[in-house]
mmCIF file of C-alpha atoms in Angstrom:
data_model
loop_
_atom_site.group_PDB
_atom_site.id
_atom_site.type_symbol
_atom_site.label_atom_id
_atom_site.label_comp_id
_atom_site.label_asym_id
_atom_site.label_seq_id
_atom_site.Cartn_x
_atom_site.Cartn_y
_atom_site.Cartn_z
ATOM 1 C CA MET A 25 0.000 0.000 0.000
ATOM 2 C CA GLY A 26 2.829 2.348 0.938
ATOM 3 C CA VAL A 27 4.672 1.707 -2.321
ATOM 4 C CA ARG A 28 1.452 2.246 -4.293
ATOM 5 C CA LYS A 29 0.815 5.559 -2.573
ATOM 6 C CA LEU A 30 4.403 6.664 -3.123
ATOM 7 C CA PHE A 31 4.180 5.711 -6.804
ATOM 8 C CA ARG A 32 0.852 7.528 -7.189
ATOM 9 C CA ASN A 33 2.156 10.689 -5.490
ATOM 10 C CA THR A 34 5.312 10.657 -7.606
ATOM 11 C CA ILE A 35 3.328 10.315 -10.830
ATOM 12 C CA MET A 36 0.919 13.046 -9.727
ATOM 13 C CA ARG A 37 3.820 15.389 -9.026
ATOM 14 C CA LEU A 38 5.679 14.595 -12.223
ATOM 15 C CA LEU A 39 2.644 15.066 -14.368
ATOM 16 C CA ALA A 40 1.299 17.978 -12.326
ATOM 17 C CA ILE A 41 -2.221 16.540 -12.554
ATOM 18 C CA GLU A 42 -3.328 17.537 -9.034
ATOM 19 C CA ASP A 43 -6.468 19.648 -9.056
ATOM 20 C CA LEU A 44 -4.758 22.771 -7.788
ATOM 21 C CA THR A 45 -6.483 25.931 -8.982
ATOM 22 C CA PRO A 46 -7.639 28.919 -6.915
ATOM 23 C CA PRO A 47 -11.120 28.027 -5.547
ATOM 24 C CA GLU A 48 -13.693 30.089 -7.447
ATOM 25 C CA GLU A 49 -16.517 29.862 -4.887
ATOM 26 C CA GLN A 50 -14.314 31.221 -2.117
ATOM 27 C CA LEU A 51 -12.981 33.997 -4.313
ATOM 28 C CA LYS A 52 -16.550 34.990 -5.155
ATOM 29 C CA ALA A 53 -17.307 35.157 -1.420
ATOM 30 C CA LEU A 54 -14.360 37.526 -0.988
ATOM 31 C CA ASN A 55 -15.715 39.811 -3.681
ATOM 32 C CA ASP A 56 -19.105 39.793 -1.929
ATOM 33 C CA LEU A 57 -17.325 40.770 1.301
ATOM 34 C CA ILE A 58 -15.645 43.692 -0.463
ATOM 35 C CA ALA A 59 -18.908 44.846 -2.021
ATOM 36 C CA LYS A 60 -20.616 44.846 1.389
ATOM 37 C CA TYR A 61 -17.996 46.454 3.620
ATOM 38 C CA ASP A 62 -15.687 48.540 1.460
ATOM 39 C CA ILE A 63 -17.632 51.738 2.090
ATOM 40 C CA LYS A 64 -16.189 54.771 0.395
ATOM 41 C CA ILE A 65 -17.727 58.022 1.544
ATOM 42 C CA THR A 66 -17.865 60.213 -1.524
ATOM 43 C CA SER A 67 -21.383 61.649 -1.432
ATOM 44 C CA GLN A 68 -22.021 65.378 -1.041
ATOM 45 C CA SER A 69 -25.369 64.760 0.610
ATOM 46 C CA SER A 70 -25.277 64.914 4.432
ATOM 47 C CA ARG A 71 -28.074 62.381 4.660
ATOM 48 C CA ARG A 72 -26.206 59.918 2.468
ATOM 49 C CA ILE A 73 -22.935 60.481 4.352
ATOM 50 C CA LEU A 74 -24.644 59.697 7.653
ATOM 51 C CA GLN A 75 -26.082 56.468 6.268
ATOM 52 C CA ASP A 76 -22.627 55.487 4.946
ATOM 53 C CA LEU A 77 -21.056 56.269 8.329
ATOM 54 C CA LYS A 78 -23.630 54.032 10.023
ATOM 55 C CA ARG A 79 -22.709 51.188 7.680
ATOM 56 C CA ARG A 80 -18.975 51.765 8.001
ATOM 57 C CA HIS A 81 -19.079 51.753 11.805
ATOM 58 C CA LEU A 82 -21.579 48.889 12.003
ATOM 59 C CA VAL A 83 -24.102 50.809 14.119
ATOM 60 C CA ASP A 84 -27.861 51.319 13.930
ATOM 61 C CA SER A 85 -28.050 55.026 14.667
ATOM 62 C CA ILE A 86 -25.880 58.061 15.392
ATOM 63 C CA ILE A 87 -27.160 61.169 17.158
ATOM 64 C CA VAL A 88 -25.001 64.164 18.048
ATOM 65 C CA SER A 89 -26.121 66.921 20.363
ATOM 66 C CA ASP A 90 -24.524 69.593 22.474
ATOM 67 C CA ASN A 91 -24.398 69.116 26.238
ATOM 68 C CA ASN A 92 -27.743 70.905 26.649
ATOM 69 C CA GLY A 93 -29.610 68.475 24.434
ATOM 70 C CA ASN A 94 -29.738 70.652 21.322
ATOM 71 C CA LEU A 95 -29.689 68.310 18.355
ATOM 72 C CA LEU A 96 -26.772 68.815 15.961
ATOM 73 C CA LEU A 97 -27.346 65.853 13.683
ATOM 74 C CA SER A 98 -29.123 62.540 13.618
ATOM 75 C CA THR A 99 -29.528 59.510 11.417
ATOM 76 C CA GLU A 100 -33.042 59.036 12.829
ATOM 77 C CA THR A 101 -36.271 60.999 12.575
ATOM 78 C CA ASN A 102 -36.797 60.959 16.354
ATOM 79 C CA GLY A 103 -33.290 62.239 17.021
ATOM 80 C CA LEU A 104 -34.425 65.332 18.916
ATOM 81 C CA LYS A 105 -36.270 63.317 21.556
ATOM 82 C CA ASP A 106 -33.317 60.929 21.965
ATOM 83 C CA ALA A 107 -30.875 63.834 22.219
ATOM 84 C CA ILE A 108 -32.845 65.442 25.057
ATOM 85 C CA ILE A 109 -33.180 62.172 26.973
ATOM 86 C CA ALA A 110 -29.547 61.240 26.382
ATOM 87 C CA SER A 111 -28.159 64.571 27.546
ATOM 88 C CA SER A 112 -30.221 64.325 30.754
ATOM 89 C CA VAL A 113 -29.049 60.755 31.381
ATOM 90 C CA PHE A 114 -25.461 61.703 30.580
ATOM 91 C CA GLN A 115 -25.495 64.703 32.899
ATOM 92 C CA TYR A 116 -26.917 62.584 35.713
ATOM 93 C CA ALA A 117 -24.410 59.774 35.089
ATOM 94 C CA THR A 118 -21.433 62.131 35.090
ATOM 95 C CA THR A 119 -22.480 63.567 38.454
ATOM 96 C CA GLU A 120 -22.412 60.062 39.923
ATOM 97 C CA PHE A 121 -19.344 58.778 38.034
ATOM 98 C CA ARG A 122 -17.188 61.871 37.582
ATOM 99 C CA ARG A 123 -14.190 60.205 35.964
ATOM 100 C CA SER A 124 -16.187 58.374 33.292
ATOM 101 C CA ASN A 125 -16.520 59.519 29.697
ATOM 102 C CA PHE A 126 -18.339 56.543 28.256
ATOM 103 C CA PHE A 127 -21.639 55.058 29.392
ATOM 104 C CA PHE A 128 -23.150 51.872 28.025
ATOM 105 C CA LEU A 129 -26.777 50.887 28.523
ATOM 106 C CA LYS A 130 -28.330 47.623 27.436
ATOM 107 C CA ASP A 131 -31.969 47.542 26.440
ATOM 108 C CA ASN A 132 -34.077 45.031 24.553
ATOM 109 C CA LYS A 133 -33.037 46.503 21.180
ATOM 110 C CA GLY A 134 -29.301 46.306 21.837
ATOM 111 C CA TRP A 135 -26.835 48.801 23.265
ATOM 112 C CA VAL A 136 -27.032 52.555 23.710
ATOM 113 C CA MET A 137 -23.629 54.168 24.093
ATOM 114 C CA PHE A 138 -23.139 57.767 25.300
ATOM 115 C CA PHE A 139 -19.872 59.638 25.219
ATOM 116 C CA THR A 140 -18.513 63.122 24.696
ATOM 117 C CA HIS A 141 -16.017 64.171 22.078
ATOM 118 C CA ASN A 142 -14.911 67.777 21.538
ATOM 119 C CA LYS A 143 -17.702 69.023 23.820
ATOM 120 C CA ARG A 144 -20.346 67.217 21.821
ATOM 121 C CA LEU A 145 -22.492 64.381 23.097
ATOM 122 C CA PHE A 146 -22.657 61.323 20.868
ATOM 123 C CA ILE A 147 -25.445 58.787 21.258
ATOM 124 C CA VAL A 148 -24.859 55.583 19.348
ATOM 125 C CA ARG A 149 -27.150 52.575 19.114
ATOM 126 C CA ALA A 150 -25.946 49.169 17.938
ATOM 127 C CA GLN A 151 -26.756 45.498 18.300
ATOM 128 C CA SER A 152 -23.447 44.866 20.041
ATOM 129 C CA ASN A 153 -21.365 47.216 22.144
ATOM 130 C CA LEU A 154 -18.419 49.007 20.583
ATOM 131 C CA GLU A 155 -15.036 49.539 22.239
ATOM 132 C CA PRO A 156 -14.221 53.104 23.327
ATOM 133 C CA VAL A 157 -11.523 53.249 20.604
ATOM 134 C CA GLU A 158 -14.219 52.441 18.042
ATOM 135 C CA LEU A 159 -16.539 55.113 19.408
ATOM 136 C CA LYS A 160 -13.748 57.695 19.336
ATOM 137 C CA ALA A 161 -12.990 56.759 15.725
ATOM 138 C CA LEU A 162 -16.674 57.078 14.863
ATOM 139 C CA ALA A 163 -16.798 60.541 16.427
ATOM 140 C CA LYS A 164 -13.712 61.633 14.498
ATOM 141 C CA ASP A 165 -15.225 60.315 11.277
ATOM 142 C CA VAL A 166 -18.520 62.139 11.880
ATOM 143 C CA GLU A 167 -16.658 65.366 12.577
ATOM 144 C CA LYS A 168 -14.435 64.918 9.551
ATOM 145 C CA TYR A 169 -17.309 64.421 7.146
ATOM 146 C CA LEU A 170 -20.055 66.538 8.580
ATOM 147 C CA LEU A 171 -19.391 68.928 11.388
ATOM 148 C CA GLN A 172 -16.627 70.812 9.610
ATOM 149 C CA ASN A 173 -19.007 71.715 6.753
ATOM 150 C CA MET B 4 7.362 62.124 14.893
ATOM 151 C CA GLY B 5 8.231 58.732 13.395
ATOM 152 C CA ARG B 6 5.953 56.546 11.363
ATOM 153 C CA ILE B 7 3.814 54.306 13.566
ATOM 154 C CA ILE B 8 2.984 51.150 11.618
ATOM 155 C CA SER B 9 1.037 48.096 12.763
ATOM 156 C CA LEU B 10 1.783 44.773 11.132
ATOM 157 C CA THR B 11 -1.543 43.095 11.247
ATOM 158 C CA SER B 12 -3.380 40.228 9.602
ATOM 159 C CA GLY B 13 -6.646 39.064 11.050
ATOM 160 C CA LYS B 14 -5.586 35.456 10.688
ATOM 161 C CA GLY B 15 -3.023 33.975 13.047
ATOM 162 C CA GLY B 16 0.065 32.093 11.942
ATOM 163 C CA VAL B 17 0.758 34.132 8.822
ATOM 164 C CA GLY B 18 4.166 35.296 10.038
ATOM 165 C CA LYS B 19 3.562 38.779 11.439
ATOM 166 C CA THR B 20 6.000 38.424 14.318
ATOM 167 C CA THR B 21 8.771 37.054 12.116
ATOM 168 C CA ILE B 22 8.295 39.867 9.631
ATOM 169 C CA VAL B 23 8.210 42.566 12.342
ATOM 170 C CA ALA B 24 11.488 41.311 13.826
ATOM 171 C CA ASN B 25 13.331 40.936 10.529
ATOM 172 C CA LEU B 26 11.863 44.081 8.981
ATOM 173 C CA GLY B 27 12.769 46.143 12.037
ATOM 174 C CA ILE B 28 16.390 45.007 11.857
ATOM 175 C CA ALA B 29 16.452 45.532 8.066
ATOM 176 C CA LEU B 30 15.249 49.119 8.583
ATOM 177 C CA ALA B 31 17.897 49.671 11.260
ATOM 178 C CA GLN B 32 20.540 48.407 8.823
ATOM 179 C CA LEU B 33 19.376 51.226 6.535
ATOM 180 C CA ASN B 34 20.315 53.667 9.327
ATOM 181 C CA GLN B 35 16.764 54.170 10.533
ATOM 182 C CA LYS B 36 15.990 54.544 14.234
ATOM 183 C CA VAL B 37 13.588 51.710 14.936
ATOM 184 C CA LEU B 38 11.399 50.722 17.865
ATOM 185 C CA LEU B 39 9.593 47.382 17.896
ATOM 186 C CA ILE B 40 6.643 46.980 20.241
ATOM 187 C CA ASP B 41 5.210 43.617 21.155
ATOM 188 C CA ALA B 42 1.585 44.767 21.060
ATOM 189 C CA ASP B 43 0.354 41.187 21.289
ATOM 190 C CA ILE B 44 -0.043 41.597 25.027
ATOM 191 C CA ALA B 45 -1.681 38.196 25.437
ATOM 192 C CA MET B 46 0.730 36.005 23.491
ATOM 193 C CA SER B 47 4.001 37.991 23.495
ATOM 194 C CA ASN B 48 5.683 36.053 20.702
ATOM 195 C CA LEU B 49 7.954 38.918 19.622
ATOM 196 C CA SER B 50 9.405 38.921 23.121
ATOM 197 C CA LEU B 51 10.152 35.197 22.768
ATOM 198 C CA LEU B 52 11.789 35.760 19.378
ATOM 199 C CA PHE B 53 14.230 38.224 20.934
ATOM 200 C CA GLY B 54 14.772 36.088 24.052
ATOM 201 C CA MET B 55 13.153 38.724 26.265
ATOM 202 C CA GLN B 56 10.707 36.476 28.054
ATOM 203 C CA GLY B 57 12.301 37.298 31.423
ATOM 204 C CA SER B 58 12.411 41.089 31.061
ATOM 205 C CA PRO B 59 11.885 42.761 34.454
ATOM 206 C CA ILE B 60 9.770 45.619 33.055
ATOM 207 C CA THR B 61 7.406 45.046 30.133
ATOM 208 C CA LEU B 62 4.630 46.731 28.203
ATOM 209 C CA HIS B 63 2.203 45.236 30.731
ATOM 210 C CA ASP B 64 3.783 47.331 33.511
ATOM 211 C CA VAL B 65 3.609 50.446 31.331
ATOM 212 C CA LEU B 66 -0.053 49.876 30.402
ATOM 213 C CA LEU B 67 -0.862 49.247 34.056
ATOM 214 C CA GLY B 68 0.659 52.644 34.850
ATOM 215 C CA GLU B 69 3.276 51.004 37.077
ATOM 216 C CA ALA B 70 6.355 51.828 34.964
ATOM 217 C CA ASP B 71 7.644 54.523 32.647
ATOM 218 C CA ILE B 72 7.818 53.633 28.955
ATOM 219 C CA ASN B 73 11.546 54.450 28.877
ATOM 220 C CA ASP B 74 12.185 51.788 31.522
ATOM 221 C CA ALA B 75 10.654 49.121 29.261
ATOM 222 C CA LEU B 76 13.074 49.784 26.365
ATOM 223 C CA TYR B 77 15.674 47.130 25.609
ATOM 224 C CA ASP B 78 18.467 46.983 23.039
ATOM 225 C CA GLY B 79 18.198 44.485 20.193
ATOM 226 C CA PRO B 80 20.343 43.597 17.173
ATOM 227 C CA ALA B 81 21.514 46.451 14.907
ATOM 228 C CA ASN B 82 20.576 49.059 17.552
ATOM 229 C CA VAL B 83 16.874 48.281 17.291
ATOM 230 C CA HIS B 84 14.960 49.110 20.468
ATOM 231 C CA ILE B 85 12.356 46.663 21.683
ATOM 232 C CA ILE B 86 9.486 46.908 24.153
ATOM 233 C CA PRO B 87 8.594 43.346 25.125
ATOM 234 C CA SER B 88 5.273 42.202 26.479
ATOM 235 C CA GLY B 89 4.872 40.152 29.622
ATOM 236 C CA LEU B 90 4.032 36.473 29.734
ATOM 237 C CA SER B 91 1.896 36.751 32.861
ATOM 238 C CA LEU B 92 -1.778 36.023 32.301
ATOM 239 C CA GLU B 93 -2.691 37.809 35.543
ATOM 240 C CA SER B 94 -1.204 41.120 34.432
ATOM 241 C CA TYR B 95 -2.637 40.640 30.934
ATOM 242 C CA ARG B 96 -6.109 40.489 32.453
ATOM 243 C CA ARG B 97 -5.527 43.740 34.366
ATOM 244 C CA VAL B 98 -4.000 45.673 31.456
ATOM 245 C CA ASP B 99 -6.025 48.332 29.646
ATOM 246 C CA PRO B 100 -4.933 48.016 25.985
ATOM 247 C CA GLU B 101 -6.536 51.348 25.144
ATOM 248 C CA ARG B 102 -3.664 53.109 26.935
ATOM 249 C CA LEU B 103 -1.386 51.878 24.134
ATOM 250 C CA GLU B 104 -2.257 54.866 21.940
ATOM 251 C CA SER B 105 -0.976 57.478 24.399
ATOM 252 C CA VAL B 106 2.062 55.356 25.293
ATOM 253 C CA VAL B 107 3.081 54.949 21.636
ATOM 254 C CA LYS B 108 2.530 58.624 20.834
ATOM 255 C CA GLU B 109 4.663 59.595 23.829
ATOM 256 C CA ILE B 110 7.725 57.761 22.557
ATOM 257 C CA SER B 111 7.368 57.831 18.764
ATOM 258 C CA SER B 112 9.151 61.176 18.341
ATOM 259 C CA ASN B 113 12.463 59.469 19.198
ATOM 260 C CA TYR B 114 12.290 57.119 16.220
ATOM 261 C CA ASP B 115 11.972 57.012 12.426
ATOM 262 C CA PHE B 116 9.843 53.861 12.609
ATOM 263 C CA VAL B 117 7.733 52.356 15.357
ATOM 264 C CA LEU B 118 6.544 48.894 14.320
ATOM 265 C CA LEU B 119 3.796 47.223 16.329
ATOM 266 C CA ASP B 120 3.406 43.466 16.271
ATOM 267 C CA SER B 121 -0.369 43.201 16.335
ATOM 268 C CA PRO B 122 -2.256 40.254 17.789
ATOM 269 C CA ALA B 123 -4.311 38.108 15.418
ATOM 270 C CA GLY B 124 -8.083 38.386 15.254
ATOM 271 C CA ILE B 125 -10.348 41.373 15.346
ATOM 272 C CA GLU B 126 -10.966 41.753 19.093
ATOM 273 C CA LYS B 127 -10.222 44.418 21.680
ATOM 274 C CA THR B 128 -6.397 44.259 21.708
ATOM 275 C CA VAL B 129 -6.249 44.305 17.908
ATOM 276 C CA LYS B 130 -8.485 47.360 17.743
ATOM 277 C CA ALA B 131 -6.372 49.088 20.403
ATOM 278 C CA THR B 132 -3.228 48.337 18.390
ATOM 279 C CA LEU B 133 -4.743 49.699 15.191
ATOM 280 C CA ALA B 134 -6.048 52.795 16.978
ATOM 281 C CA ALA B 135 -2.537 53.401 18.319
ATOM 282 C CA SER B 136 -1.055 53.227 14.801
ATOM 283 C CA GLU B 137 -1.238 55.661 11.943
ATOM 284 C CA GLU B 138 -0.578 53.111 9.232
ATOM 285 C CA ALA B 139 -1.087 49.389 8.795
ATOM 286 C CA LEU B 140 0.768 46.827 6.734
ATOM 287 C CA ILE B 141 -1.397 43.765 6.239
ATOM 288 C CA VAL B 142 0.342 40.397 6.226
ATOM 289 C CA LEU B 143 -1.406 37.503 4.535
ATOM 290 C CA MET B 144 -0.873 34.173 2.866
ATOM 291 C CA PRO B 145 -1.962 33.542 -0.744
ATOM 292 C CA GLU B 146 -5.120 31.585 0.127
ATOM 293 C CA PRO B 147 -8.787 32.557 0.590
ATOM 294 C CA PRO B 148 -9.164 32.334 4.418
ATOM 295 C CA SER B 149 -6.122 34.519 4.937
ATOM 296 C CA ILE B 150 -7.315 37.054 2.348
ATOM 297 C CA ALA B 151 -10.825 37.104 3.845
ATOM 298 C CA ASP B 152 -9.377 37.914 7.275
ATOM 299 C CA ALA B 153 -7.032 40.481 5.737
ATOM 300 C CA LEU B 154 -9.997 42.228 4.126
ATOM 301 C CA LYS B 155 -11.831 42.339 7.459
ATOM 302 C CA ILE B 156 -8.794 43.796 9.175
ATOM 303 C CA LYS B 157 -8.406 46.358 6.380
ATOM 304 C CA PHE B 158 -11.985 47.567 6.884
ATOM 305 C CA THR B 159 -11.466 47.590 10.671
ATOM 306 C CA ALA B 160 -8.271 49.633 10.325
ATOM 307 C CA GLN B 161 -10.029 52.151 8.069
ATOM 308 C CA ARG B 162 -12.885 52.404 10.544
ATOM 309 C CA LEU B 163 -10.420 53.149 13.357
ATOM 310 C CA GLY B 164 -8.634 55.874 11.412
ATOM 311 C CA CYS B 165 -5.522 53.780 10.724
ATOM 312 C CA LYS B 166 -4.498 53.941 7.073
ATOM 313 C CA PRO B 167 -3.756 50.586 5.417
ATOM 314 C CA ILE B 168 -0.716 51.285 3.224
ATOM 315 C CA GLY B 169 0.009 47.916 1.693
ATOM 316 C CA VAL B 170 0.080 44.148 1.830
ATOM 317 C CA ILE B 171 2.874 41.675 2.427
ATOM 318 C CA VAL B 172 2.165 38.275 0.922
ATOM 319 C CA ASN B 173 4.020 35.751 3.048
ATOM 320 C CA MET B 174 4.952 32.074 2.740
ATOM 321 C CA VAL B 175 4.578 32.085 -1.027
ATOM 322 C CA ARG B 176 5.393 28.679 -2.490
ATOM 323 C CA ASN B 177 4.491 29.483 -6.097
ATOM 324 C CA GLU B 178 2.303 26.415 -6.273
ATOM 325 C CA PRO B 179 -0.643 26.070 -8.614
ATOM 326 C CA GLY B 180 -3.773 26.963 -6.667
ATOM 327 C CA GLU B 181 -2.129 29.795 -4.740
ATOM 328 C CA ILE B 182 -3.697 33.149 -5.427
ATOM 329 C CA ASN B 183 -1.407 35.332 -7.456
ATOM 330 C CA ALA B 184 0.051 38.372 -5.666
ATOM 331 C CA GLU B 185 -1.191 40.691 -8.411
ATOM 332 C CA ASP B 186 -4.749 39.413 -7.893
ATOM 333 C CA ILE B 187 -4.401 39.873 -4.140
ATOM 334 C CA MET B 188 -3.238 43.435 -4.709
ATOM 335 C CA LYS B 189 -6.285 44.159 -6.866
ATOM 336 C CA MET B 190 -8.673 42.541 -4.400
ATOM 337 C CA MET B 191 -7.193 44.385 -1.425
ATOM 338 C CA GLU B 192 -6.873 47.634 -3.414
ATOM 339 C CA LEU B 193 -3.478 48.117 -1.783
ATOM 340 C CA PRO B 194 0.059 48.117 -3.160
ATOM 341 C CA LEU B 195 2.393 45.190 -2.585
ATOM 342 C CA TYR B 196 5.072 45.813 0.028
ATOM 343 C CA GLY B 197 6.536 42.351 -0.141
ATOM 344 C CA ILE B 198 6.227 38.890 -1.614
ATOM 345 C CA ILE B 199 8.065 36.699 0.859
ATOM 346 C CA PRO B 200 8.757 33.141 -0.298
ATOM 347 C CA PHE B 201 8.319 30.218 2.066
ATOM 348 C CA ASP B 202 11.763 29.958 3.603
ATOM 349 C CA ASP B 203 12.897 26.971 5.612
ATOM 350 C CA GLU B 204 15.450 29.135 7.413
ATOM 351 C CA ILE B 205 12.618 31.296 8.771
ATOM 352 C CA ARG B 206 10.472 28.258 9.613
ATOM 353 C CA LYS B 207 13.273 26.844 11.755
ATOM 354 C CA THR B 208 13.642 30.029 13.838
ATOM 355 C CA PHE B 209 12.101 28.500 16.955
ATOM 356 C CA LEU B 210 13.605 25.067 16.374
ATOM 357 C CA ARG B 211 17.127 26.075 17.366
ATOM 358 C CA LYS B 212 18.769 26.225 20.769
ATOM 359 C CA LYS B 213 19.539 29.927 20.373
ATOM 360 C CA VAL B 214 16.519 31.791 18.995
ATOM 361 C CA VAL B 215 17.431 34.849 16.918
ATOM 362 C CA PRO B 216 15.666 36.550 14.002
ATOM 363 C CA THR B 217 16.676 34.941 10.695
ATOM 364 C CA ILE B 218 18.212 38.177 9.394
ATOM 365 C CA VAL B 219 20.888 37.815 12.084
ATOM 366 C CA ARG B 220 21.641 34.124 11.492
ATOM 367 C CA ALA B 221 21.029 33.784 7.740
ATOM 368 C CA PRO B 222 21.058 37.308 6.277
ATOM 369 C CA HIS B 223 21.084 36.063 2.676
ATOM 370 C CA SER B 224 18.230 33.564 2.915
ATOM 371 C CA ARG B 225 15.484 33.962 0.292
ATOM 372 C CA GLY B 226 12.876 35.198 2.734
ATOM 373 C CA VAL B 227 15.199 37.697 4.373
ATOM 374 C CA MET B 228 16.271 39.121 1.022
ATOM 375 C CA GLU B 229 12.627 39.880 0.212
ATOM 376 C CA ILE B 230 12.013 41.410 3.654
ATOM 377 C CA LYS B 231 14.981 43.704 2.975
ATOM 378 C CA LYS B 232 13.146 44.864 -0.166
ATOM 379 C CA THR B 233 10.130 45.738 2.003
ATOM 380 C CA ALA B 234 12.428 47.829 4.198
ATOM 381 C CA LEU B 235 13.777 49.633 1.123
ATOM 382 C CA LYS B 236 10.232 50.353 -0.042
ATOM 383 C CA LEU B 237 9.304 51.718 3.378
ATOM 384 C CA VAL B 238 12.181 54.205 3.312
ATOM 385 C CA GLY B 239 11.187 55.293 -0.170
ATOM 386 C CA ARG B 240 13.967 53.695 -2.218
ATOM 387 C CA PRO B 241 13.010 52.349 -5.650
ATOM 388 C CA VAL B 242 12.564 48.590 -5.505
ATOM 389 C CA ALA B 243 10.695 46.063 -7.623
ATOM 390 C CA ILE B 244 8.322 43.747 -5.754
ATOM 391 C CA THR B 245 7.691 40.914 -8.193
ATOM 392 C CA GLN B 246 6.506 37.347 -7.975
ATOM 393 C CA GLU B 247 8.519 34.387 -9.223
ATOM 394 C CA LYS B 248 6.893 32.323 -11.913
ATOM 395 C CA PRO B 249 4.900 29.353 -10.572
ATOM 396 C CA LYS B 250 6.573 25.941 -10.486
ATOM 397 C CA GLU B 251 5.730 23.654 -13.397
ATOM 398 C CA GLY B 252 5.420 19.898 -13.375
ATOM 399 C CA PHE B 253 7.445 17.753 -15.717
ATOM 400 C CA PHE B 254 4.512 17.148 -18.063
ATOM 401 C CA ALA B 255 3.515 20.820 -18.147
ATOM 402 C CA LYS B 256 7.090 21.720 -19.065
ATOM 403 C CA LEU B 257 7.090 19.193 -21.904
ATOM 404 C CA VAL B 258 3.777 20.504 -23.249
ATOM 405 C CA ARG B 259 5.119 24.066 -23.184
ATOM 406 C CA ILE B 260 8.308 23.073 -25.020
ATOM 407 C CA PHE B 261 6.363 21.240 -27.756
ATOM 408 C CA ARG B 262 3.865 24.086 -28.095
ATOM 409 C CA ARG B 263 6.705 26.512 -28.792
ATOM 410 C CA ARG B 264 7.880 24.356 -31.689
#
């Protein structure tokens, strides 16, 4: 059996008849992955940019307000209400936990994450919680694309 | 401020640590001031590669706020500086990886290049490493799982504000079935920074009594020569990154010869 296998392997190598070609199905899956997640933000429309930012950062909604609850921007239609509630919750939380900049709440829809960046309050909803480094990057991205304009 | 570059991959076992060590020394041999950071705070393989597993002060101590970054610097070959990570699982659990960003920024002005050996995967420590870096070089092998993970890490790096600058295709055997480096470059939409052949000298790094990076022991090995090209590209020297032609079987060679006639 051993000799047979050795003979077979030798012949296969010599003749290069092994079925070795890049797997097409897997390569197609990679192209699907690129199409879904390679999000280039090129639009001039604020609304479109916000939707692209949501997709890029894998979140369900982004709301930005000032510390008094005045809405600066939102991906949702009920952003104003959320901004007012969030700023109240954030102000209360920071009085109790003075050294904290990030607050994470879990509700039945997923996670609500509050944090401040450059004196603005960000309220982010997502199915799973993001790391603070991810939230900071999101805030920088939002500022880069929207708040400077 | 020096360039802060993460070598990252998504998939484990693609050779990040080996490339960081050899690339760092290759850059130092080009008269660059280089700092290597073992940012894989859980596994600490770069520290093992440089024989620094017993270092009294490590990145863990710095991230815990119990030591100054300058006290965790050690000398390596060719005047490379190295910050090893600790092997202790207890301190790893206490460490806050998000402090890495401020620690790296604090020291980067002393160097031309700060290379971070990133952990594999896409979890917390990887994100902290990418957030601490300005640029990322993505290491992968020429096969679909490795490319899929490399794509995910590319999107993660972009999301975290770390610019992917290129790919290094490692352990290339030029076998039929491997995905061509040019195709990888197109798929990743990133330039090639290296095509490193599978090199038995590199594979045997941890199989010897004295563990040293291959560039020290076998500076002319095939893999090392290609890593040196990556170093040249990083410092902006003109260099051609090209792939060898795939190996042909005996029969395929015969067919080609007869076709020509």
